[in-house]
Coordinates of C-alpha atoms and ligand atoms in Angstrom, one line a residue:
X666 CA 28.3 -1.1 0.9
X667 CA 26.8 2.4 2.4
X668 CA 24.9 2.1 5.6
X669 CA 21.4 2.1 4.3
X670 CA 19.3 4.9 6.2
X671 CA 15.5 4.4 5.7
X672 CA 12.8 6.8 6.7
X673 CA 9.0 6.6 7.0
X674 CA 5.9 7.9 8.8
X675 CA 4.8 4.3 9.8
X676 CA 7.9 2.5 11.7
X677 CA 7.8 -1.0 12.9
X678 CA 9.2 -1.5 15.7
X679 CA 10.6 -4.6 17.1
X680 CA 8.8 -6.8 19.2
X681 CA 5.3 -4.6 18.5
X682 CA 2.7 -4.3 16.1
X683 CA 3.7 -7.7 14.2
X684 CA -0.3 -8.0 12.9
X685 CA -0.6 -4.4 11.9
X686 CA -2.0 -4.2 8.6
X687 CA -0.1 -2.0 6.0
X688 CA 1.9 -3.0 2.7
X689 CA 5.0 -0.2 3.6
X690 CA 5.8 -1.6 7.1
X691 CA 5.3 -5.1 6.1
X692 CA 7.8 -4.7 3.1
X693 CA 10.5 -2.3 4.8
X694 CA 11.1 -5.2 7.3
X695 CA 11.7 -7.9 5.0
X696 CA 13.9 -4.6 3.1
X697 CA 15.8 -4.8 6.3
X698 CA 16.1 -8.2 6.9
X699 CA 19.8 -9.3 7.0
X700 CA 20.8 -6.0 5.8
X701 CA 21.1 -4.1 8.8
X702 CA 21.0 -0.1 8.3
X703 CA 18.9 3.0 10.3
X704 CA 14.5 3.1 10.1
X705 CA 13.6 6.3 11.2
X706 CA 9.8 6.8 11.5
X707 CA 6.7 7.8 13.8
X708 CA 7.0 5.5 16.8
X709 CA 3.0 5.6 16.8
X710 CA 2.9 7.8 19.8
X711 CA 1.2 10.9 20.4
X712 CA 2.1 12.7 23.2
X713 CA 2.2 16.7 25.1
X714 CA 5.7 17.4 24.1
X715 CA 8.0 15.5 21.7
X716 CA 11.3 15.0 22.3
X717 CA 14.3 16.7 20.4
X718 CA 15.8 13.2 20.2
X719 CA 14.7 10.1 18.9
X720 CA 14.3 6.6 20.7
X721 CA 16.7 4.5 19.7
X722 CA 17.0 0.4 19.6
X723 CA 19.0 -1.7 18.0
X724 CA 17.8 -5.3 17.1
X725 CA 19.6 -8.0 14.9
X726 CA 21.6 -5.4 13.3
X727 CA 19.2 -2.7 12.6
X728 CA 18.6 0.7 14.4
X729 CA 15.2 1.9 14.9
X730 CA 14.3 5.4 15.7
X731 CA 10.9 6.3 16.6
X732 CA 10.1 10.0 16.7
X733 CA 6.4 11.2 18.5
X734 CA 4.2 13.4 17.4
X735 CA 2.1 16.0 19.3
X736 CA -1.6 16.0 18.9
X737 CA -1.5 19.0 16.8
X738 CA 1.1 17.4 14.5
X739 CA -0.7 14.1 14.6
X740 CA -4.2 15.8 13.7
X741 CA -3.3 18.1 11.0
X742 CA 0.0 16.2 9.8
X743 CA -1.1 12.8 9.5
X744 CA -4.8 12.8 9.6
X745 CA -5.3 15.7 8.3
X746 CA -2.6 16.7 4.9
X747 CA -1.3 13.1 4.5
X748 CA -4.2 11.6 5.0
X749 CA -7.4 13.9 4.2
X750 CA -5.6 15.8 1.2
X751 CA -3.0 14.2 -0.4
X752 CA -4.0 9.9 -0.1
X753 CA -7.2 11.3 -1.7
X754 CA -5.7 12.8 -4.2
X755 CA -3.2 10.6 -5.0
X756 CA -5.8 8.0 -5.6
X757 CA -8.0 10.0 -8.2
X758 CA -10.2 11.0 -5.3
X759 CA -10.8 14.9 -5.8
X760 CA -14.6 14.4 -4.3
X761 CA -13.2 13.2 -1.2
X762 CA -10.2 15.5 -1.1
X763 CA -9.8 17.9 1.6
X764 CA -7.7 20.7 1.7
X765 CA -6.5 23.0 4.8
X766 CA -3.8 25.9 4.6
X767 CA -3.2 25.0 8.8
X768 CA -2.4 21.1 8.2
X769 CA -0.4 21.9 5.1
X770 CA 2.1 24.2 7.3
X771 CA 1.8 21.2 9.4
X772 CA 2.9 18.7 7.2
X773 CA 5.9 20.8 6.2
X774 CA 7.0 21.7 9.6
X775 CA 6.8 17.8 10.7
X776 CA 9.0 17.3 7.7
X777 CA 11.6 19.7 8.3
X778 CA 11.6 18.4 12.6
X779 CA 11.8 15.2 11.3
X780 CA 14.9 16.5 8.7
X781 CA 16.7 17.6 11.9
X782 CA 16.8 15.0 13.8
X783 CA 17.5 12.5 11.0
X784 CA 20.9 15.0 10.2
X785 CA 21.9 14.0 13.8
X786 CA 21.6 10.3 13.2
X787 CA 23.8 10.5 8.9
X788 CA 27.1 9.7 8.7
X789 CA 29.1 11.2 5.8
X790 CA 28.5 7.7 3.0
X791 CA 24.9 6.8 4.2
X792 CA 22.4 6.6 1.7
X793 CA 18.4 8.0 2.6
X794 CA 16.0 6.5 1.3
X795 CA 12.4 8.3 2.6
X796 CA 9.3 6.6 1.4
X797 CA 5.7 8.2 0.8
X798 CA 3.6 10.4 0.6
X799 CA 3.8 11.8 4.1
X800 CA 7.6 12.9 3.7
X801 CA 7.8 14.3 0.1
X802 CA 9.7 17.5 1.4
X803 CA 11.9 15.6 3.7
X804 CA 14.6 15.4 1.5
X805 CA 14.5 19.3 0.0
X806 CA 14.1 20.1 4.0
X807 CA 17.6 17.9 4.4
X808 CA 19.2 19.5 1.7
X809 CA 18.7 23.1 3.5
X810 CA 20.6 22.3 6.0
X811 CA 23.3 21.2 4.5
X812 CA 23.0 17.1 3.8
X813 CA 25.1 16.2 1.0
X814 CA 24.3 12.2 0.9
X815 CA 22.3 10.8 -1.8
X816 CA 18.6 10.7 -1.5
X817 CA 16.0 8.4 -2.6
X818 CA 12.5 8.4 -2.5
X819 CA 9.9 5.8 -3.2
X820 CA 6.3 6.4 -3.6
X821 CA 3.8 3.6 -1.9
X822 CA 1.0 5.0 -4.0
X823 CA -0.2 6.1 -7.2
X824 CA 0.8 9.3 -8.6
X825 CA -2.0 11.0 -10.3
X826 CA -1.4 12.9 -13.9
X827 CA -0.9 16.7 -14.2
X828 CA -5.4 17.6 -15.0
X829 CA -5.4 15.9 -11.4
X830 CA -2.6 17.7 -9.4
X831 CA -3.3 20.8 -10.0
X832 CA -6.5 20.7 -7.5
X833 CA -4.3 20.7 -4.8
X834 CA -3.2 24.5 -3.8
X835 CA 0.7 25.0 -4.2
X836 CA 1.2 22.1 -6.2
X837 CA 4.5 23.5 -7.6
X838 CA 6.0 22.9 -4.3
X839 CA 5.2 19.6 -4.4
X840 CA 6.7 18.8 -7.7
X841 CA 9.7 20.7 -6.4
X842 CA 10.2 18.5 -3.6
X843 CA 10.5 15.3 -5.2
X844 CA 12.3 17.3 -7.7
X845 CA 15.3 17.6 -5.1
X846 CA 15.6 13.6 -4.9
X847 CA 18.6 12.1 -6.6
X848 CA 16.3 9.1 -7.8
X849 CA 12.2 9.2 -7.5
X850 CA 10.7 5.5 -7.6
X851 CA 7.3 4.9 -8.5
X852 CA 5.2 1.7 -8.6
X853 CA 4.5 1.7 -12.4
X854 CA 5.5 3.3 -15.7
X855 CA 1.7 4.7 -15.3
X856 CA 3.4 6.4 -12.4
X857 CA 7.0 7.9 -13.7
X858 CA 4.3 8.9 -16.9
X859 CA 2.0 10.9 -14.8
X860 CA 5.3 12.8 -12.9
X861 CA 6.8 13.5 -16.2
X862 CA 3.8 14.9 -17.2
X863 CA 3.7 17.7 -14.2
X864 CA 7.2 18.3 -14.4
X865 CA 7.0 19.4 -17.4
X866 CA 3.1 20.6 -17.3
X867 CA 3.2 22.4 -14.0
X868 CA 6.7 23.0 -13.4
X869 CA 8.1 24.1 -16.3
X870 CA 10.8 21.4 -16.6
X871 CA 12.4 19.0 -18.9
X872 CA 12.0 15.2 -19.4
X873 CA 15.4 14.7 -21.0
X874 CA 14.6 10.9 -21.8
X875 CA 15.3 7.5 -20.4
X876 CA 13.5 8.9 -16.7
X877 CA 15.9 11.7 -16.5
X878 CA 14.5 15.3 -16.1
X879 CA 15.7 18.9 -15.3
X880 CA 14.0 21.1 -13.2
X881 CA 14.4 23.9 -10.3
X882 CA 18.0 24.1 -11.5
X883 CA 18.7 20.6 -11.1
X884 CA 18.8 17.0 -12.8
X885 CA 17.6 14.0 -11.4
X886 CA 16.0 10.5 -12.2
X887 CA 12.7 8.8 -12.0
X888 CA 11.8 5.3 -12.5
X889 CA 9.6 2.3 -12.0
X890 CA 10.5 0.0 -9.4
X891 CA 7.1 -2.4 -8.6
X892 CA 7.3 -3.6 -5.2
X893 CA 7.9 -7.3 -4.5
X894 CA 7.2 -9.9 -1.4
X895 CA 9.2 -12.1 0.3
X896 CA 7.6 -15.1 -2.4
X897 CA 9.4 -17.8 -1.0
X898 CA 9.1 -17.0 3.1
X899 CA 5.4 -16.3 2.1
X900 CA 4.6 -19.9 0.6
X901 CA 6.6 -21.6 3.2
X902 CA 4.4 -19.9 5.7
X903 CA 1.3 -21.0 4.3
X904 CA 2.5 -24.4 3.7
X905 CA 2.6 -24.7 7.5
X906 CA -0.1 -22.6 8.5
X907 CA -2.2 -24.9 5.8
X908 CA -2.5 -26.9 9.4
X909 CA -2.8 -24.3 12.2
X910 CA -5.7 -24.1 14.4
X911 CA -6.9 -20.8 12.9
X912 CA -7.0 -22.5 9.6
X913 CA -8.9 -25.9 11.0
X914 CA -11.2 -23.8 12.7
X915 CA -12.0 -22.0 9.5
X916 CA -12.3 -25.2 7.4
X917 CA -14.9 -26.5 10.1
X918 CA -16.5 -23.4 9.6
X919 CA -17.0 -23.7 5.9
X920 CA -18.8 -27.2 5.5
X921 CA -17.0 -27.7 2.7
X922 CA -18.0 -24.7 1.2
X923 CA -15.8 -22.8 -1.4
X924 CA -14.1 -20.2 0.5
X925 CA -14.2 -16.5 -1.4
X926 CA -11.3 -14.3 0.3
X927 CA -10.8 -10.3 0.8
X928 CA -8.0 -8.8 3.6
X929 CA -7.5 -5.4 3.5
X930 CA -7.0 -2.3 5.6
X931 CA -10.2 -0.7 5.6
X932 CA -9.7 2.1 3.2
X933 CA -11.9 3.5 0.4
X934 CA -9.4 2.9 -1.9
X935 CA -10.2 -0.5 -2.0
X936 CA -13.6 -1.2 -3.3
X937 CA -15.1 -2.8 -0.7
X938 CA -18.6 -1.6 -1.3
X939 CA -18.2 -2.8 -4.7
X940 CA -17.5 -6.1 -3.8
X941 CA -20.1 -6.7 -1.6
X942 CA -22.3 -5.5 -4.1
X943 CA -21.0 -8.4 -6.9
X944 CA -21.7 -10.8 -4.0
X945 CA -25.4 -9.5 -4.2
X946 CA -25.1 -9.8 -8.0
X947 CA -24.0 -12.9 -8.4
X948 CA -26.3 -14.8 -5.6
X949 CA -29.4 -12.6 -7.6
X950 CA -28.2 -13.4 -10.9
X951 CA -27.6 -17.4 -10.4
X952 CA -29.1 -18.3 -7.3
X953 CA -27.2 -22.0 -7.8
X954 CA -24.1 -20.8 -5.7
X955 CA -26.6 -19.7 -2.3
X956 CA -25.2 -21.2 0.0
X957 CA -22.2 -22.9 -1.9
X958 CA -19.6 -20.7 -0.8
X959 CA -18.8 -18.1 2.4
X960 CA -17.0 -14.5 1.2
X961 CA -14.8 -13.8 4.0
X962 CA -13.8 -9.9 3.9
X963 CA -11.2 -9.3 6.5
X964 CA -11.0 -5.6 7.0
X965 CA -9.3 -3.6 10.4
X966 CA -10.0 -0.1 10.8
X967 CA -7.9 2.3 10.0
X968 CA -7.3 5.9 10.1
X969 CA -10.6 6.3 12.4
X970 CA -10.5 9.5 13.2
X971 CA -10.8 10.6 9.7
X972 CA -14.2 11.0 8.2
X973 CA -14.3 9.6 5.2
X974 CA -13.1 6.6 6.4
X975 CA -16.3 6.8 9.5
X976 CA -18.5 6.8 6.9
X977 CA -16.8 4.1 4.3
X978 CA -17.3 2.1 7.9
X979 CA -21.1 2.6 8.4
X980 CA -21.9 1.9 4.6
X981 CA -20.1 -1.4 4.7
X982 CA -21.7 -2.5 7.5
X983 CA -25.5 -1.5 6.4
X984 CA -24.3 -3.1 3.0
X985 CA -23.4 -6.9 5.0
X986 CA -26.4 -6.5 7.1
X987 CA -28.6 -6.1 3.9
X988 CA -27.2 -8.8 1.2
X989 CA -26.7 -11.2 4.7
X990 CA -30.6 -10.4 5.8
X991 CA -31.6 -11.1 2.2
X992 CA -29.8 -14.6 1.7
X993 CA -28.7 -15.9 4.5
X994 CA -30.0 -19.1 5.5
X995 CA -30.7 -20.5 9.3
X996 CA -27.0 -22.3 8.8
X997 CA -25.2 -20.2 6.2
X998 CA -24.4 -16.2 5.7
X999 CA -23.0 -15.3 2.6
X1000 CA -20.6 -12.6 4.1
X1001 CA -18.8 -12.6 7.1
X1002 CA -17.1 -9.3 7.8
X1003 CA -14.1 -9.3 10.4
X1004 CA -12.4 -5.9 11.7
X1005 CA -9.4 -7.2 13.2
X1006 CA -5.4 -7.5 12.0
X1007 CA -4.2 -11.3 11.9
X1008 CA -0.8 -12.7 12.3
X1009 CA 0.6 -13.1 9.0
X1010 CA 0.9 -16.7 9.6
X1011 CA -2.8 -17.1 10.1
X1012 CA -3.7 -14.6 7.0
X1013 CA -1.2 -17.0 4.7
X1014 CA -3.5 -20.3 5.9
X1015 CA -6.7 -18.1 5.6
X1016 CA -5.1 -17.6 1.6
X1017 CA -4.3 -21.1 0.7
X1018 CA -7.5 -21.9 1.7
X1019 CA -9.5 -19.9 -0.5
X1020 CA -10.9 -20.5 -3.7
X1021 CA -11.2 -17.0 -4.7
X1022 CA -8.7 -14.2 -3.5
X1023 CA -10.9 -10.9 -3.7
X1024 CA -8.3 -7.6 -4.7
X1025 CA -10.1 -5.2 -6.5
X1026 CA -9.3 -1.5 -5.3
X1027 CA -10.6 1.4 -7.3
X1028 CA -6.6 2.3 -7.1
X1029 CA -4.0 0.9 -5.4
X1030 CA -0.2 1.5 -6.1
X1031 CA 1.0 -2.1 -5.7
X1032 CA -1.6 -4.0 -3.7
X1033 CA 0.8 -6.9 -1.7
X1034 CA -2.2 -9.0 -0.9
X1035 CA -2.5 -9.8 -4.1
X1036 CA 1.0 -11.0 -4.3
X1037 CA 0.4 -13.0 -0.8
X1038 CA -2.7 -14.3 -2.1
X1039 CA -0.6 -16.1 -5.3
X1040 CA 2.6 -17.1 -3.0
X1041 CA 0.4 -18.5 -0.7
X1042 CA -1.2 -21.0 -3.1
X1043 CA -1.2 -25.0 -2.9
X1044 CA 0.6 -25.9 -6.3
X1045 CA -1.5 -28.7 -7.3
X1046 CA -5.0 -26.8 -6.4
X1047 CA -4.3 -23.2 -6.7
X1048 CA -7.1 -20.4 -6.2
X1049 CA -8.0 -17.9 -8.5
X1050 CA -7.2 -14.1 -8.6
X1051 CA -9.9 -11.9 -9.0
X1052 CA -7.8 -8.5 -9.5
X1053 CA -8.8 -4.9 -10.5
X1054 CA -7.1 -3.4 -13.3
X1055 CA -6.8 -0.4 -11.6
X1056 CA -3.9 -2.4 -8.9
X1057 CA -0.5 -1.5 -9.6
X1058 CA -0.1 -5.8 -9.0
X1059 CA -2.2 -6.2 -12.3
X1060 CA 0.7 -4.9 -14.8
X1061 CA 2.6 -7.6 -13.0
X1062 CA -0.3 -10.4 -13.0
X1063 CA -1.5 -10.8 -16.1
X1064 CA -3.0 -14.1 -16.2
X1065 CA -5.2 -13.2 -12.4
X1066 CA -9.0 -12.2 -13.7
X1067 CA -8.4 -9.0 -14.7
X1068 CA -12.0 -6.7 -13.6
X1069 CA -13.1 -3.1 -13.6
X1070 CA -14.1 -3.0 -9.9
X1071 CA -16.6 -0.1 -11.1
X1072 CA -18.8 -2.5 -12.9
X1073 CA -20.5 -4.8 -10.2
X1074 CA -21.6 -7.2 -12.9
X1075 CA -18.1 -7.6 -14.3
X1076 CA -17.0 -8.5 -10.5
X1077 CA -20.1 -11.0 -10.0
X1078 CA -19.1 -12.6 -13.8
X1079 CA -15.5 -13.1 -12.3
X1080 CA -16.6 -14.7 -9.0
X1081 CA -18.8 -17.4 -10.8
X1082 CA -16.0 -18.1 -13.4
X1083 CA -13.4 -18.7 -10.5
X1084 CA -15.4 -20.7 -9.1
X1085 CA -16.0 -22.9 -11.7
X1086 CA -12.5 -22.7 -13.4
X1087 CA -10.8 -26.4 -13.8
X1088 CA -8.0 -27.3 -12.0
X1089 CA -6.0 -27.5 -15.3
X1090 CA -6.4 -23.9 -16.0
X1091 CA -5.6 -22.6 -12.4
X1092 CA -2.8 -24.2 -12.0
X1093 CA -1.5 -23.0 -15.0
X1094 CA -2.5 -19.5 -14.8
X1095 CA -1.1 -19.7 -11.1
X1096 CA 2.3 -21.3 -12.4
X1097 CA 2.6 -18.0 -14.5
X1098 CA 2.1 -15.5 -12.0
X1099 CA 4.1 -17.2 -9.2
X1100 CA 6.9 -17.2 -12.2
X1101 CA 6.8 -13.1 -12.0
X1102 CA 6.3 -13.0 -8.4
X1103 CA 10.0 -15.3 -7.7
X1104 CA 11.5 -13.0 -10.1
X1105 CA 10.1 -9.9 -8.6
X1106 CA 10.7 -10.4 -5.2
X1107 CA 10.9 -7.3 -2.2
X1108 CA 14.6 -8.0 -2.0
X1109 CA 15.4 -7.7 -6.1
X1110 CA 13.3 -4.8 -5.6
X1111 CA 15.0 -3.1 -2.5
X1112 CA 18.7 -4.1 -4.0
X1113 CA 17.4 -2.5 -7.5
X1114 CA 16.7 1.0 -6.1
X1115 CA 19.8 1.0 -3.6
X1116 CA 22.1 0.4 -7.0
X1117 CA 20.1 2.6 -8.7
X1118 CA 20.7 5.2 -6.0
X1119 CA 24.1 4.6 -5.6
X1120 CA 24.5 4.5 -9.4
X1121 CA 23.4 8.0 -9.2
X1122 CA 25.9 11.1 -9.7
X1123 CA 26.6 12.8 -6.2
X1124 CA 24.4 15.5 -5.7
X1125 CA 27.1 18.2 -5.5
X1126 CA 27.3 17.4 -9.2
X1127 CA 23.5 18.0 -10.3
X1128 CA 23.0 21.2 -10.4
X1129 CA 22.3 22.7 -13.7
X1130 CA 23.4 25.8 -15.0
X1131 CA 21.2 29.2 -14.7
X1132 CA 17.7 29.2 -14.4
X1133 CA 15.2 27.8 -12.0
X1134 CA 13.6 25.5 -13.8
X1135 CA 14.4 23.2 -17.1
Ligands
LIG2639 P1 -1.9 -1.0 1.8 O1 -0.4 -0.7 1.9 O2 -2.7 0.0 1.1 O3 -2.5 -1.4 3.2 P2 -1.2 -3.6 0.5 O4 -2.1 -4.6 0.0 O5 -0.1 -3.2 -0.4 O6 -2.1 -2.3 0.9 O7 -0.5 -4.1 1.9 C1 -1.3 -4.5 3.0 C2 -0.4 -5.3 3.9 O8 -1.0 -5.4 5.2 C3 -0.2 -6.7 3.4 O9 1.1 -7.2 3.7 C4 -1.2 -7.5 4.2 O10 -0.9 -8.9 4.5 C5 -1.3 -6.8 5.5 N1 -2.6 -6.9 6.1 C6 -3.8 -6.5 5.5 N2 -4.8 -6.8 6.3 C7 -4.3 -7.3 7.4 C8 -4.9 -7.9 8.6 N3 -6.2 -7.9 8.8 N4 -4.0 -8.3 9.6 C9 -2.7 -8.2 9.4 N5 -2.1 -7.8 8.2 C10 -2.9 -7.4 7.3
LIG2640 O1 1.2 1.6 1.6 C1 0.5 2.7 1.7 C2 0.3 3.2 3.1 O2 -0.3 4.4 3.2 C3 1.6 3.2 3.9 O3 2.3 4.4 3.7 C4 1.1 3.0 5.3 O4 2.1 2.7 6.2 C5 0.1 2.0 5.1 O5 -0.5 2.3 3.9 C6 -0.9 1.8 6.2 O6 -1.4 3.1 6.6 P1 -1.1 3.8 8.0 O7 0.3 3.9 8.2 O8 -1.8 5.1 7.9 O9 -1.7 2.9 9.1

């Protein structure tokens, strides 16, 4: 088999950053697991003057490579046209969209450093496979100089339809870009749909059927590949943690209380706001659960330094301070709101505990926790998923409750009837979602797209006659 050569903004390094919250890191190591192969990535540091080379290590068969940024590139790459423009955008977001010409030439230059040094590292069979939205151009900046291996890319996100695109300046070169990738993976058909759509929309291309498409003189593939979790690992972890002091602690805590659950980075993409908002619903609306359960919404910061995400921070925090000062009681809060990462170990525990697991984003391309939330589940008293249509998980889990995070009401409707759903009917709902989720798991997933990519013709052979586009 190739050597498999993966490449992301966030890197994981060994030995570091085990809690960090963040569905790409957590799934490319479990990718890695066993596998060996190259992750090339940010090493999280930001320093005066980057090196030329990367910093390598080598742990239980797997390279890393961690590359700095400067402050400039870390301000206008990462915060600024990753983060500010196109996370925004790629999550239906235009009103929060920012857009800057300075961080876009930003973003391209990091890419095409980043190309460079990741050239240094190839040998002649290795297969690339780059991952988000942060490296789209990565692989059209490889093919400039010359790279001739097969590329991959998978998208972590959503991928938003052609009416939506277009908002962002120079779109065409975005298209392009993941254009030059011998196979583009998405989350959903909802996602391959929406990039058909602007090839052929906004670029002029051709969707020749079956996920192949011709455009910029070249053919290529794109397809759905949903993102798994290590279901098995997951479950065994919670089985233990199920007795861990974090987890005691906790069940001292409640009093017996049913436990409602949220974890997730804290990011407007996932409807926080909303869901402290159903909690005020629901306590207004049938004042028999005060005081029956505790929501616990576990939530580190992220991305500080970018606005939006200041003020997603000071409107959650007025929100708990205002449903708490309304119902809590002299021995119970309804919310308790935590900005700190977890060990996995503790957050699987913190899981099979609750009654309710709490995943509604606005939009989400996968949404793992949702998966961790079902894998972590005691078989013979399993919880209930409360899960926004609008996660990439729901096309997978059709039997969570299925909500429109956008209608409060809907939420508050969901929380009362998982909380009163019979045993009989969680388990079975669970039994069916767990069936998907040991089908589906991150290693079927990572295998599928490494076939699929190797399946692929080699790119010497794509290029299509005249023209440069369809
Ligand atoms: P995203 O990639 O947008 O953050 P996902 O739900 O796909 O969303 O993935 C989040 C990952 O980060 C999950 O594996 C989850 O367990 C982990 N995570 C979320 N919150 C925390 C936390 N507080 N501490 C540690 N890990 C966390
Ligand atoms: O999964 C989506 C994603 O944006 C990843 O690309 C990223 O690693 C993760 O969320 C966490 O965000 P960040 O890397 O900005 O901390």
């Amino acid at each position: 088999m190739a050597r498999l050569v993966i490449v992301s903004n966030r890197l994981l390094l060994p030995g570091t950053a085990q809690a960090r919250a963040g569905g790409l890191g957590i799934a490319m190591r479990e990718a890695l697991r066993g596998g060996g192969g190259i992750w090339v990535g940010w090493s999280g540091d930001v320093v005066t003057h980057p090196a030329d080379a990367p910093r390598l290590t080598t742990r239980a068969g797997v390279t890393y490579a961690a590359i700095d940024l400067s402050s400039k590139e870390h301000k206008l790459y990462y915060l600024g046209h990753a983060n500010a423009t196109l996370w925004p955008l790629f999550h239906f977001r235009l009103g929060l969209m920012e857009y800057r010409r300075d961080a876009a030439r930003a973003y391209l230059d990091v890419n095409r450093r980043f190309a460079k040094i990741i050239a240094s590292l190839l040998e002649p069979d290795d297969l690339i496979w780059v991952h988000d939205y942060h490296l789209i151009p990565l692989g059209q900046e490889l093919r400039k100089i010359g790279v001739t291996n097969r590329i991959g890319f998978f998208l972590h996100t959503p991928f938003p339809p052609a009416e939506v695109l277009i908002a962002l300046p120079r779109n065409e070169m975005l298209v392009e870009a993941l254009c030059t990738y011998d196979l583009i993976g998405f989350q959903t058909e909802d996602g391959v749909r929406a990039f058909m759509g602007c090839v052929t929309e906004l670029a002029g291309g051709l969707d020749l059927g079956g996920g192949e498409l011709s455009a910029f003189g070249r053919r290529s593939r794109a397809a759905a590949f949903p993102i798994g979790i290590e279901t098995e690992g997951f479950a065994a972890l919670a089985a233990q943690a199920a007795d861990s002091e974090d987890t005691r602690r906790l069940e001292e805590s409640l009093g017996g209380r049913a436990l409602i659950l949220g974890v997730d980075r804290l990011d407007y993409s996932k409807g926080i706001p909303q869901r402290f908002e159903a909690i005020d619903a629901l306590l207004s609306d049938w004042p028999e659960h005060r005081a029956q359960f505790s929501y616990l919404q576990i939530a580190p910061y992220s991305r500080g330094e970018v606005a939006q995400y200041r003020s997603l921070r000071r409107e959650i925090e007025q929100l708990a301070g205002q449903i708490n000062g309304r119902y809590a009681e002299f021995d119970w809060t309804p919310i308790r709101y935590v900005n700190r990462s977890f060990s996995r170990q503790t957050l699987a525990g913190f899981h099979r505990r609750a009654r309710i697991g709490l995943v509604t984003p606005l939009r989400d391309g996968m949404n793992l926790v949702a998966k961790e939330f079902v894998a972590a589940q005691n078989p013979d008293d399993p919880g209930v998923l409360v899960l926004s249509r609008f996660a990439g998980a729901a096309h997978e889990l059709r039997e969570a409750l299925l909500v429109n995070p956008y209608d409060v009401d809907e939420l508050a409707g969901a929380l009362r009837r998982g909380l009163l759903m019979p045993r009989e009917e969680r388990v079975a709902r669970w039994n069916a979602m767990m069936a998907v989720l040991r089908t589906n798991t991150v290693e079927t997933w990572s295998s599928g797209f490494v076939a699929a990519l190797e399946g692929t013709p080699p790119p010497q052979a794509l290029r299509v006659a005249g023209g440069a586009s369809g």
